[in-house]
Amino acid sequence: MFAETLVLDPGWTPVARINWQRAVTLLWEGKVEVIEEYEDRVVRSMTLEIQVPSVIRFLRGHIGRKRAIRFSRQNVFVRDGGRCQYCRARVARPEATYDHVVPRVMGGRTCWENVVIACMACNQRKGGRTPVQARMRLGTLPVKPDRLPGGPSYFLTFQRGMPESWRAYLRDAVASLHYWNDELEQDA
Ligand SMILES: [Zn+2]
C-alpha cells in the first residue's frame, strides 16, 4: 500500500509529506490530530483498526529544529514587504527585480545584506552603480531576517497526482515555483 500523509503545523501551514507509517506513529504518540483520512485504506493490528490519515496536524510546536530562513527570491521579496526599496512603490512579484546594492562588478556579494527588491524603473535608473553614485536612497538597511512576516518560508503546492484530500490545505501550483523557492547561490 502506498500512501503519503500531508503534515500541517499548528497554524495549518503545510510543512511536510511523510509516509503513512510515520504518520501513524505520530498519531499513536499523541503529537498530531487527524484532519483527513483515506477512506479506502485501513491498517489493522491485532487489537485495532485505523484508517490511514491523509492529512494530519501537529497539536503544538514545529517539526524538528527551527529552520534557518532560506536566502531565496521569494524570501527577499517577503522581507522587503513587496516594495521597491528605493522608491517604496509596491511591486508585483513577477515584476520585481533583485538589485545588488553594491554591484557585483564592484565586489558586491549576493547575500541578504546586499540584495533588495527594486521596481524595474529604479533598477534601470540605478544601473551598475552604488546608491550613492546613483543618488538613490535605500528605504531600509537590508539584513538577514530572524523571521518573516506571513509565516514559514517553505510551502507546498498542490500538484497532479497528489491525493484530492490535500487540495484544500495546499496552495495552487505556481509555474514559477522553483524560480521563487530555489535557494539563491550565496557568496561566501
Ligand atoms: Zn522603485
XYZ file of N, CA, C and O and ligand atoms in Angstrom:
753
model
N 0.844 -1.204 0.000
C 0.000 0.000 0.000
C 0.873 1.246 0.000
O 1.744 1.398 0.847
N 0.659 2.094 -0.937
C 1.405 3.347 -0.968
C 0.482 4.480 -0.556
O -0.566 4.687 -1.134
N 0.861 5.176 0.469
C 0.091 6.345 0.858
C 0.996 7.308 1.589
O 1.812 6.907 2.409
N 0.832 8.561 1.277
C 1.586 9.586 1.973
C 0.618 10.456 2.763
O -0.554 10.579 2.413
N 1.149 11.063 3.776
C 0.331 11.913 4.628
C 0.886 13.327 4.594
O 2.095 13.524 4.717
N 0.004 14.263 4.406
C 0.392 15.670 4.427
C 0.398 16.152 5.877
O -0.533 15.883 6.627
N 1.442 16.873 6.247
C 1.583 17.330 7.627
C 1.409 18.845 7.688
O 2.062 19.584 6.949
N 0.528 19.278 8.566
C 0.323 20.715 8.782
C 0.902 21.096 10.138
O 0.886 20.299 11.075
N 1.389 22.308 10.256
C 1.813 22.766 11.578
C 0.582 23.261 12.331
O -0.522 23.275 11.781
N 0.734 23.659 13.584
C -0.458 24.055 14.343
C -1.220 25.214 13.699
O -2.418 25.376 13.922
N -0.518 26.019 12.885
C -1.165 27.135 12.193
C -1.753 26.761 10.849
O -2.046 27.625 10.035
N -1.886 25.463 10.574
C -2.479 24.929 9.346
C -1.628 25.149 8.106
O -2.107 25.087 6.979
N -0.366 25.420 8.309
C 0.519 25.575 7.156
C 1.148 24.227 6.833
O 1.667 23.565 7.722
N 1.083 23.815 5.558
C 1.718 22.554 5.207
C 3.228 22.623 5.390
O 3.857 23.591 4.961
N 3.782 21.625 6.040
C 5.219 21.666 6.288
C 5.957 20.440 5.764
O 7.170 20.482 5.625
N 5.233 19.369 5.474
C 5.943 18.178 5.017
C 4.966 17.154 4.469
O 3.758 17.248 4.686
N 5.511 16.203 3.723
C 4.744 14.999 3.399
C 5.580 13.821 3.859
O 6.775 13.768 3.627
N 4.934 12.906 4.529
C 5.654 11.790 5.127
C 4.933 10.502 4.783
O 3.789 10.535 4.321
N 5.593 9.362 4.989
C 4.896 8.117 4.680
C 3.884 7.797 5.778
O 3.961 8.308 6.886
N 2.926 6.979 5.439
C 1.787 6.778 6.354
C 2.211 6.106 7.647
O 1.626 6.346 8.695
N 3.274 5.268 7.575
C 3.720 4.610 8.807
C 4.193 5.637 9.839
O 3.879 5.547 11.020
N 4.912 6.621 9.356
C 5.393 7.677 10.263
C 4.212 8.489 10.807
O 4.191 8.848 11.972
N 3.232 8.709 9.934
C 2.050 9.453 10.370
C 1.313 8.702 11.474
O 0.870 9.295 12.457
N 1.201 7.396 11.291
C 0.501 6.591 12.295
C 1.275 6.604 13.614
O 0.695 6.698 14.694
N 2.604 6.580 13.526
C 3.431 6.656 14.735
C 3.191 7.964 15.475
O 2.995 7.976 16.696
N 3.195 9.055 14.731
C 2.961 10.365 15.353
C 1.588 10.412 16.030
O 1.413 10.992 17.096
N 0.646 9.772 15.378
C -0.708 9.730 15.907
C -0.730 8.951 17.232
O -1.307 9.391 18.225
N -0.064 7.793 17.245
C -0.004 6.990 18.456
C 0.727 7.715 19.577
O 0.440 7.513 20.753
N 1.679 8.523 19.184
C 2.424 9.273 20.197
C 1.639 10.491 20.707
O 2.106 11.219 21.576
N 0.498 10.729 20.115
C -0.358 11.810 20.587
C 0.107 13.195 20.171
O -0.294 14.188 20.765
N 0.960 13.239 19.144
C 1.517 14.538 18.765
C 0.689 15.261 17.704
O 0.865 16.450 17.490
N -0.178 14.504 17.050
C -0.927 15.092 15.933
C -2.401 14.725 16.030
O -2.771 13.778 16.728
N -3.205 15.475 15.329
C -4.608 15.086 15.181
C -4.869 14.789 13.713
O -4.192 15.324 12.835
N -5.842 13.952 13.481
C -6.176 13.586 12.111
C -7.157 14.599 11.545
O -8.182 14.899 12.157
N -6.826 15.130 10.392
C -7.709 16.094 9.748
C -8.520 15.418 8.634
O -9.703 15.654 8.476
N -7.820 14.604 7.855
C -8.491 13.856 6.780
C -7.969 12.420 6.789
O -6.836 12.186 7.190
N -8.812 11.515 6.303
C -8.401 10.118 6.225
C -8.555 9.599 4.801
O -9.349 10.130 4.034
N -7.799 8.535 4.505
C -8.045 7.794 3.271
C -9.160 6.805 3.567
O -8.978 5.876 4.353
N -10.303 7.028 2.940
C -11.449 6.197 3.290
C -11.239 4.729 2.962
O -11.753 3.844 3.633
N -10.470 4.495 1.914
C -10.338 3.121 1.443
C -9.074 2.432 1.964
O -8.726 1.358 1.517
N -8.390 3.073 2.893
C -7.152 2.462 3.364
C -7.164 2.284 4.879
O -7.217 3.252 5.622
N -7.088 1.056 5.270
C -7.190 0.719 6.682
C -5.978 -0.110 7.082
O -5.548 -0.983 6.335
N -5.399 0.192 8.221
C -4.341 -0.671 8.763
C -4.906 -1.403 9.965
O -5.586 -0.808 10.799
N -4.560 -2.660 10.043
C -5.057 -3.462 11.161
C -3.887 -4.029 11.934
O -2.906 -4.457 11.357
N -4.038 -3.992 13.219
C -3.107 -4.746 14.050
C -3.950 -5.773 14.793
O -5.142 -5.911 14.518
N -3.354 -6.491 15.727
C -4.105 -7.498 16.467
C -5.311 -6.885 17.163
O -6.367 -7.491 17.242
N -5.082 -5.684 17.675
C -6.109 -5.134 18.559
C -6.912 -3.984 17.981
O -7.969 -3.656 18.482
N -6.386 -3.344 16.995
C -7.180 -2.230 16.482
C -7.051 -2.041 14.986
O -6.204 -2.627 14.327
N -7.916 -1.196 14.529
C -8.022 -0.961 13.100
C -8.113 0.552 12.933
O -8.943 1.185 13.573
N -7.228 1.115 12.157
C -7.362 2.556 11.956
C -7.291 2.894 10.480
O -6.655 2.201 9.686
N -7.950 3.966 10.177
C -7.895 4.453 8.811
C -6.633 5.270 8.633
O -6.240 6.030 9.530
N -5.987 5.104 7.499
C -4.740 5.817 7.257
C -5.039 7.308 7.097
O -5.884 7.688 6.290
N -4.373 8.133 7.884
C -4.610 9.571 7.759
C -4.005 10.128 6.472
O -2.890 9.766 6.105
N -4.728 10.977 5.804
C -4.156 11.628 4.618
C -3.667 13.031 4.946
O -2.783 13.560 4.285
N -4.255 13.646 5.968
C -3.777 14.955 6.433
C -3.771 14.929 7.961
O -4.767 14.548 8.574
N -2.644 15.316 8.538
C -2.568 15.426 9.995
C -2.068 16.815 10.370
O -1.474 17.509 9.548
N -2.323 17.167 11.610
C -1.897 18.490 12.057
C -1.224 18.364 13.417
O -1.752 17.712 14.315
N -0.071 18.978 13.535
C 0.618 18.979 14.817
C -0.174 19.787 15.823
O -0.717 20.844 15.516
N -0.226 19.267 17.047
C -1.005 19.940 18.077
C -0.255 21.122 18.653
O -0.825 22.087 19.090
N 1.069 21.017 18.674
C 1.849 22.161 19.166
C 3.241 22.097 18.569
O 3.670 21.050 18.077
N 3.933 23.227 18.655
C 5.326 23.263 18.236
C 5.508 23.138 16.737
O 4.572 23.279 15.964
N 6.723 22.879 16.351
C 7.066 22.751 14.945
C 7.762 21.428 14.722
O 8.211 20.797 15.652
N 7.848 21.069 13.482
C 8.607 19.868 13.164
C 10.087 20.156 13.327
O 10.596 21.115 12.773
N 10.717 19.318 14.081
C 12.178 19.369 14.143
C 12.715 20.705 14.610
O 12.056 21.445 15.327
N 13.910 20.967 14.214
C 14.563 22.201 14.640
C 14.048 23.384 13.831
O 13.517 23.240 12.740
N 14.259 24.531 14.378
C 13.895 25.748 13.670
C 14.807 25.880 12.459
O 16.024 25.825 12.573
N 14.193 26.018 11.333
C 14.979 26.099 10.110
C 15.490 27.517 9.889
O 14.777 28.471 10.179
N 16.680 27.610 9.396
C 17.175 28.931 9.023
C 16.359 29.413 7.828
O 15.929 28.619 7.000
N 16.111 30.689 7.781
C 15.337 31.219 6.668
C 16.197 31.211 5.410
O 17.301 31.745 5.397
N 15.665 30.579 4.401
C 16.443 30.417 3.177
C 16.612 31.743 2.451
O 15.693 32.558 2.401
N 17.757 31.880 1.881
C 18.033 33.056 1.062
C 17.511 32.758 -0.336
O 18.182 32.125 -1.141
N 16.267 33.152 -0.592
C 15.653 32.887 -1.889
C 14.970 34.164 -2.366
O 14.731 35.082 -1.580
N 14.652 34.217 -3.631
C 13.970 35.411 -4.166
C 12.664 35.656 -3.431
O 12.324 36.779 -3.087
N 11.926 34.552 -3.233
C 10.650 34.667 -2.534
C 10.839 35.325 -1.170
O 10.091 36.219 -0.782
N 11.851 34.885 -0.443
C 12.020 35.388 0.918
C 12.576 36.801 0.948
O 12.260 37.570 1.859
N 13.372 37.158 -0.031
C 13.819 38.548 -0.127
C 12.602 39.431 -0.413
O 12.426 40.491 0.184
N 11.741 38.928 -1.280
C 10.528 39.674 -1.616
C 9.663 39.874 -0.370
O 9.163 40.974 -0.105
N 9.510 38.836 0.397
C 8.693 38.925 1.614
C 9.344 39.864 2.631
O 8.681 40.704 3.236
N 10.659 39.709 2.790
C 11.351 40.580 3.744
C 11.135 42.049 3.390
O 10.914 42.896 4.268
N 11.210 42.354 2.096
C 11.097 43.742 1.661
C 9.644 44.202 1.526
O 9.372 45.292 1.017
N 8.733 43.369 1.963
C 7.329 43.759 2.002
C 6.728 43.990 0.619
O 5.740 44.714 0.484
N 7.338 43.413 -0.408
C 6.812 43.582 -1.759
C 6.929 45.001 -2.275
O 6.209 45.404 -3.180
N 7.848 45.755 -1.688
C 8.027 47.141 -2.119
C 9.445 47.370 -2.623
O 10.412 46.864 -2.065
N 9.508 48.193 -3.669
C 10.809 48.629 -4.165
C 11.520 49.351 -3.013
O 10.952 50.232 -2.376
N 12.751 48.979 -2.759
C 13.457 49.545 -1.613
C 14.032 50.934 -1.909
O 14.587 51.575 -1.025
N 13.849 51.383 -3.131
C 14.319 52.731 -3.466
C 13.173 53.739 -3.484
O 13.238 54.765 -2.827
N 12.106 53.418 -4.224
C 11.012 54.395 -4.309
C 9.808 53.996 -3.459
O 8.836 54.742 -3.380
N 9.883 52.820 -2.815
C 8.839 52.329 -1.918
C 7.539 51.956 -2.628
O 6.531 51.689 -1.970
N 7.548 51.950 -3.952
C 6.331 51.554 -4.668
C 6.107 50.055 -4.508
O 7.059 49.281 -4.419
N 4.842 49.677 -4.450
C 4.516 48.262 -4.399
C 4.852 47.624 -5.750
O 4.574 48.200 -6.792
N 5.478 46.479 -5.714
C 5.889 45.806 -6.940
C 5.216 44.441 -7.002
O 5.246 43.696 -6.025
N 4.587 44.136 -8.140
C 4.035 42.798 -8.313
C 5.204 41.820 -8.400
O 6.251 42.152 -8.960
N 5.008 40.653 -7.853
C 6.130 39.725 -7.778
C 6.799 39.441 -9.126
O 8.023 39.446 -9.195
N 6.012 39.219 -10.176
C 6.699 38.940 -11.453
C 7.512 40.118 -11.964
O 8.403 39.950 -12.788
N 7.194 41.315 -11.497
C 7.917 42.487 -11.996
C 9.060 42.911 -11.085
O 9.786 43.852 -11.409
N 9.204 42.244 -9.978
C 10.277 42.624 -9.057
C 11.632 42.239 -9.640
O 11.791 41.174 -10.213
N 12.575 43.141 -9.489
C 13.946 42.798 -9.867
C 14.769 42.714 -8.588
O 14.393 43.274 -7.564
N 15.859 42.001 -8.668
C 16.700 41.792 -7.490
C 17.989 42.570 -7.674
O 18.800 42.257 -8.527
N 18.105 43.616 -6.895
C 19.204 44.547 -7.084
C 20.335 44.266 -6.105
O 20.104 44.136 -4.904
N 21.534 44.189 -6.631
C 22.709 44.168 -5.765
C 22.988 45.616 -5.375
O 23.284 46.440 -6.238
N 22.878 45.915 -4.101
C 23.063 47.296 -3.651
C 24.446 47.787 -4.094
O 24.567 48.788 -4.788
N 25.462 47.076 -3.682
C 26.783 47.296 -4.262
C 26.889 46.322 -5.427
O 26.784 45.114 -5.238
N 27.035 46.830 -6.640
C 27.005 45.940 -7.811
C 28.081 44.851 -7.739
O 29.143 45.053 -7.148
N 27.762 43.744 -8.338
C 28.685 42.611 -8.336
C 30.048 42.994 -8.895
O 31.075 42.571 -8.381
N 30.028 43.800 -9.956
C 31.308 44.163 -10.583
C 32.190 44.964 -9.636
O 33.400 45.041 -9.812
N 31.579 45.543 -8.620
C 32.365 46.277 -7.630
C 32.636 45.426 -6.401
O 33.024 45.933 -5.348
N 32.375 44.156 -6.518
C 32.670 43.261 -5.400
C 31.486 43.041 -4.484
O 31.628 42.431 -3.430
N 30.309 43.552 -4.871
C 29.119 43.346 -4.044
C 28.735 41.873 -4.006
O 28.741 41.195 -5.035
N 28.410 41.410 -2.824
C 28.119 39.999 -2.674
C 26.636 39.713 -2.874
O 25.794 40.586 -2.761
N 26.353 38.449 -3.182
C 24.967 38.013 -3.260
C 24.609 37.433 -1.899
O 24.945 36.305 -1.580
N 23.978 38.239 -1.087
C 23.646 37.811 0.268
C 22.512 38.700 0.768
O 22.163 39.701 0.141
N 21.943 38.324 1.887
C 20.818 39.073 2.458
C 21.135 40.561 2.587
O 20.276 41.410 2.380
N 22.370 40.865 2.964
C 22.729 42.251 3.275
C 22.981 43.099 2.029
O 23.168 44.319 2.141
N 23.042 42.457 0.860
C 23.373 43.237 -0.326
C 22.372 43.074 -1.468
O 22.613 43.550 -2.571
N 21.260 42.398 -1.196
C 20.254 42.210 -2.246
C 18.911 42.741 -1.749
O 18.482 42.424 -0.642
N 18.296 43.571 -2.572
C 16.968 44.092 -2.243
C 16.094 44.000 -3.488
O 16.604 43.836 -4.600
N 14.796 44.110 -3.295
C 13.971 44.161 -4.498
C 13.821 45.612 -4.939
O 13.819 46.546 -4.140
N 13.725 45.768 -6.243
C 13.577 47.092 -6.839
C 12.586 46.995 -7.981
O 12.464 45.948 -8.619
N 11.868 48.083 -8.209
C 11.000 48.097 -9.383
C 11.885 48.240 -10.619
O 13.060 48.598 -10.517
N 11.331 47.964 -11.761
C 12.147 47.994 -12.973
C 12.719 49.382 -13.236
O 13.859 49.530 -13.655
N 11.900 50.403 -12.969
C 12.352 51.772 -13.235
C 13.571 52.115 -12.372
O 14.571 52.651 -12.866
N 13.481 51.810 -11.088
C 14.608 52.112 -10.200
C 15.824 51.275 -10.553
O 16.959 51.754 -10.501
N 15.577 50.032 -10.901
C 16.688 49.169 -11.267
C 17.444 49.726 -12.468
O 18.671 49.778 -12.494
N 16.679 50.209 -13.458
C 17.313 50.770 -14.649
C 18.047 52.066 -14.326
O 19.152 52.308 -14.809
N 17.404 52.863 -13.507
C 17.995 54.144 -13.164
C 19.311 53.939 -12.403
O 20.291 54.639 -12.622
N 19.297 52.979 -11.533
C 20.486 52.742 -10.721
C 21.620 52.165 -11.556
O 22.783 52.529 -11.382
N 21.251 51.281 -12.478
C 22.260 50.681 -13.335
C 23.342 49.989 -12.524
O 23.074 49.437 -11.473
N 24.556 50.044 -13.005
C 25.640 49.360 -12.315
C 26.346 50.256 -11.313
O 27.574 50.226 -11.207
N 25.574 51.028 -10.583
C 26.192 51.963 -9.639
C 25.766 51.668 -8.205
O 24.789 50.972 -7.963
N 26.461 52.239 -7.274
C 26.024 52.146 -5.881
C 24.910 53.170 -5.685
O 24.753 54.096 -6.495
N 24.133 53.031 -4.610
C 23.078 54.018 -4.353
C 23.633 55.439 -4.273
O 23.014 56.384 -4.762
N 24.791 55.604 -3.661
C 25.383 56.940 -3.532
C 25.711 57.501 -4.915
O 25.358 58.644 -5.240
N 26.344 56.696 -5.734
C 26.682 57.143 -7.086
C 25.427 57.494 -7.883
O 25.425 58.438 -8.664
N 24.363 56.711 -7.675
C 23.127 56.943 -8.428
C 22.228 57.973 -7.747
O 21.159 58.295 -8.248
N 22.665 58.455 -6.586
C 21.870 59.392 -5.782
C 20.492 58.844 -5.486
O 19.468 59.514 -5.659
N 20.518 57.605 -5.056
C 19.265 56.963 -4.647
C 19.448 56.493 -3.214
O 20.544 56.153 -2.804
N 18.332 56.500 -2.507
C 18.406 56.115 -1.101
C 17.674 54.817 -0.849
O 16.555 54.631 -1.308
N 18.305 53.961 -0.075
C 17.639 52.735 0.350
C 16.662 53.062 1.479
O 17.014 53.784 2.410
N 15.442 52.532 1.376
C 14.450 52.786 2.416
C 14.865 52.202 3.752
O 14.763 52.843 4.787
N 15.337 50.985 3.740
C 15.790 50.336 4.969
C 17.081 49.591 4.667
O 17.337 49.191 3.540
N 17.854 49.392 5.689
C 19.091 48.659 5.541
C 18.758 47.165 5.422
O 18.066 46.630 6.280
N 19.208 46.531 4.356
C 18.871 45.105 4.234
C 19.632 44.258 5.249
O 20.832 44.413 5.420
N 18.908 43.388 5.910
C 19.531 42.491 6.886
C 18.990 41.081 6.691
O 17.965 40.875 6.032
N 19.675 40.165 7.287
C 19.173 38.793 7.292
C 18.081 38.701 8.348
O 18.317 38.985 9.517
N 16.867 38.316 7.952
C 15.763 38.319 8.923
C 15.814 37.116 9.858
O 16.257 36.040 9.472
N 15.378 37.332 11.083
C 15.227 36.222 12.023
C 13.953 35.455 11.716
O 13.864 34.256 11.878
N 12.960 36.195 11.338
C 11.700 35.573 10.967
C 11.053 36.430 9.892
O 11.375 37.599 9.743
N 10.152 35.820 9.162
C 9.498 36.551 8.082
C 8.035 36.761 8.414
O 7.397 35.892 9.000
N 7.498 37.899 8.031
C 6.056 38.069 8.205
C 5.328 37.068 7.317
O 5.837 36.668 6.277
N 4.174 36.665 7.755
C 3.378 35.771 6.912
C 3.779 34.324 7.020
O 3.483 33.531 6.147
N 4.451 33.956 8.103
C 4.672 32.546 8.362
C 5.869 31.953 7.659
O 6.740 32.676 7.200
N 5.887 30.649 7.588
C 7.072 29.942 7.110
C 7.433 30.295 5.675
O 6.585 30.668 4.884
N 8.683 30.141 5.396
C 9.152 30.465 4.059
C 9.004 29.263 3.129
O 9.252 29.334 1.955
N 8.563 28.171 3.692
C 8.506 26.940 2.930
C 7.049 26.543 2.751
O 6.294 26.537 3.690
N 6.638 26.284 1.553
C 5.268 25.817 1.389
C 5.185 24.812 0.259
O 6.050 24.742 -0.593
N 4.134 24.038 0.314
C 3.907 23.034 -0.708
C 2.767 23.491 -1.595
O 1.894 24.224 -1.159
N 2.786 23.048 -2.787
C 1.689 23.392 -3.677
C 0.998 22.124 -4.156
O 1.595 21.054 -4.172
N -0.239 22.277 -4.503
C -0.998 21.124 -4.976
C -0.579 20.788 -6.402
O -0.544 21.646 -7.271
N -0.238 19.545 -6.591
C 0.152 19.108 -7.918
C -0.611 17.855 -8.313
O -1.085 17.125 -7.461
N -0.673 17.641 -9.608
C -1.379 16.479 -10.113
C -0.776 15.208 -9.511
O 0.438 15.110 -9.334
N -1.604 14.276 -9.200
C -1.131 13.032 -8.622
C -1.191 13.023 -7.101
O -1.091 11.972 -6.487
N -1.346 14.185 -6.513
C -1.482 14.222 -5.061
C -2.905 13.828 -4.682
O -3.832 14.027 -5.467
N -3.083 13.299 -3.473
C -4.450 12.958 -3.045
C -5.350 14.187 -3.058
O -4.931 15.274 -2.659
N -6.559 13.977 -3.522
C -7.519 15.087 -3.627
C -7.767 15.743 -2.262
O -8.010 16.940 -2.166
N -7.656 14.957 -1.201
C -7.932 15.488 0.141
C -6.901 16.522 0.580
O -7.095 17.222 1.558
N -5.791 16.613 -0.153
C -4.753 17.579 0.219
C -5.060 18.970 -0.326
O -4.527 19.970 0.139
N -5.902 18.995 -1.329
C -6.057 20.223 -2.115
C -6.394 21.443 -1.268
O -5.817 22.522 -1.437
N -7.297 21.255 -0.325
C -7.759 22.392 0.472
C -6.662 22.975 1.357
O -6.782 24.094 1.840
N -5.596 22.191 1.556
C -4.568 22.637 2.506
C -3.307 23.143 1.819
O -2.372 23.590 2.465
N -3.280 23.054 0.512
C -2.095 23.451 -0.226
C -2.395 24.641 -1.118
O -3.524 24.827 -1.551
N -1.370 25.394 -1.393
C -1.554 26.484 -2.346
C -1.602 25.908 -3.747
O -1.086 24.837 -4.006
N -2.182 26.660 -4.638
C -2.184 26.215 -6.025
C -0.777 26.254 -6.575
O 0.027 27.105 -6.202
N -0.531 25.323 -7.436
C 0.793 25.268 -8.035
C 1.063 26.544 -8.814
O 0.200 27.078 -9.487
N 2.243 27.027 -8.688
C 2.652 28.220 -9.409
C 3.732 27.767 -10.391
O 4.646 27.057 -10.012
N 3.559 28.177 -11.627
C 4.505 27.709 -12.641
C 5.941 28.043 -12.264
O 6.860 27.278 -12.500
N 6.100 29.201 -11.633
C 7.456 29.646 -11.365
C 7.925 29.273 -9.961
O 8.834 29.878 -9.422
N 7.279 28.263 -9.393
C 7.583 27.902 -8.010
C 9.076 27.730 -7.765
O 9.627 28.246 -6.804
N 9.713 27.002 -8.648
C 11.127 26.721 -8.408
C 11.955 27.991 -8.485
O 12.847 28.212 -7.694
N 11.575 28.814 -9.421
C 12.287 30.083 -9.558
C 12.250 30.845 -8.238
O 13.231 31.395 -7.780
N 11.090 30.842 -7.624
C 10.931 31.634 -6.411
C 11.516 30.969 -5.184
O 11.941 31.627 -4.258
N 11.504 29.656 -5.190
C 11.884 28.982 -3.952
C 13.289 28.431 -3.936
O 13.804 28.115 -2.877
N 13.884 28.297 -5.090
C 15.227 27.742 -5.089
C 16.144 28.630 -4.286
O 16.040 29.853 -4.325
N 16.996 27.984 -3.594
C 17.941 28.731 -2.784
C 18.878 29.486 -3.731
O 19.396 28.921 -4.686
N 19.042 30.755 -3.473
C 19.963 31.530 -4.292
C 21.379 31.167 -3.908
O 21.666 30.860 -2.760
N 22.244 31.222 -4.893
C 23.627 30.917 -4.592
C 24.195 32.070 -3.809
O 24.205 33.214 -4.270
N 24.643 31.767 -2.639
C 25.092 32.821 -1.745
C 26.611 32.877 -1.765
O 27.271 31.866 -1.647
N 27.114 34.083 -1.919
C 28.562 34.226 -1.874
C 29.057 33.979 -0.451
O 28.402 34.365 0.498
N 30.193 33.371 -0.371
C 30.735 33.068 0.971
C 31.184 34.356 1.663
O 31.465 35.337 1.038
Zn 11.358 51.864 -7.450
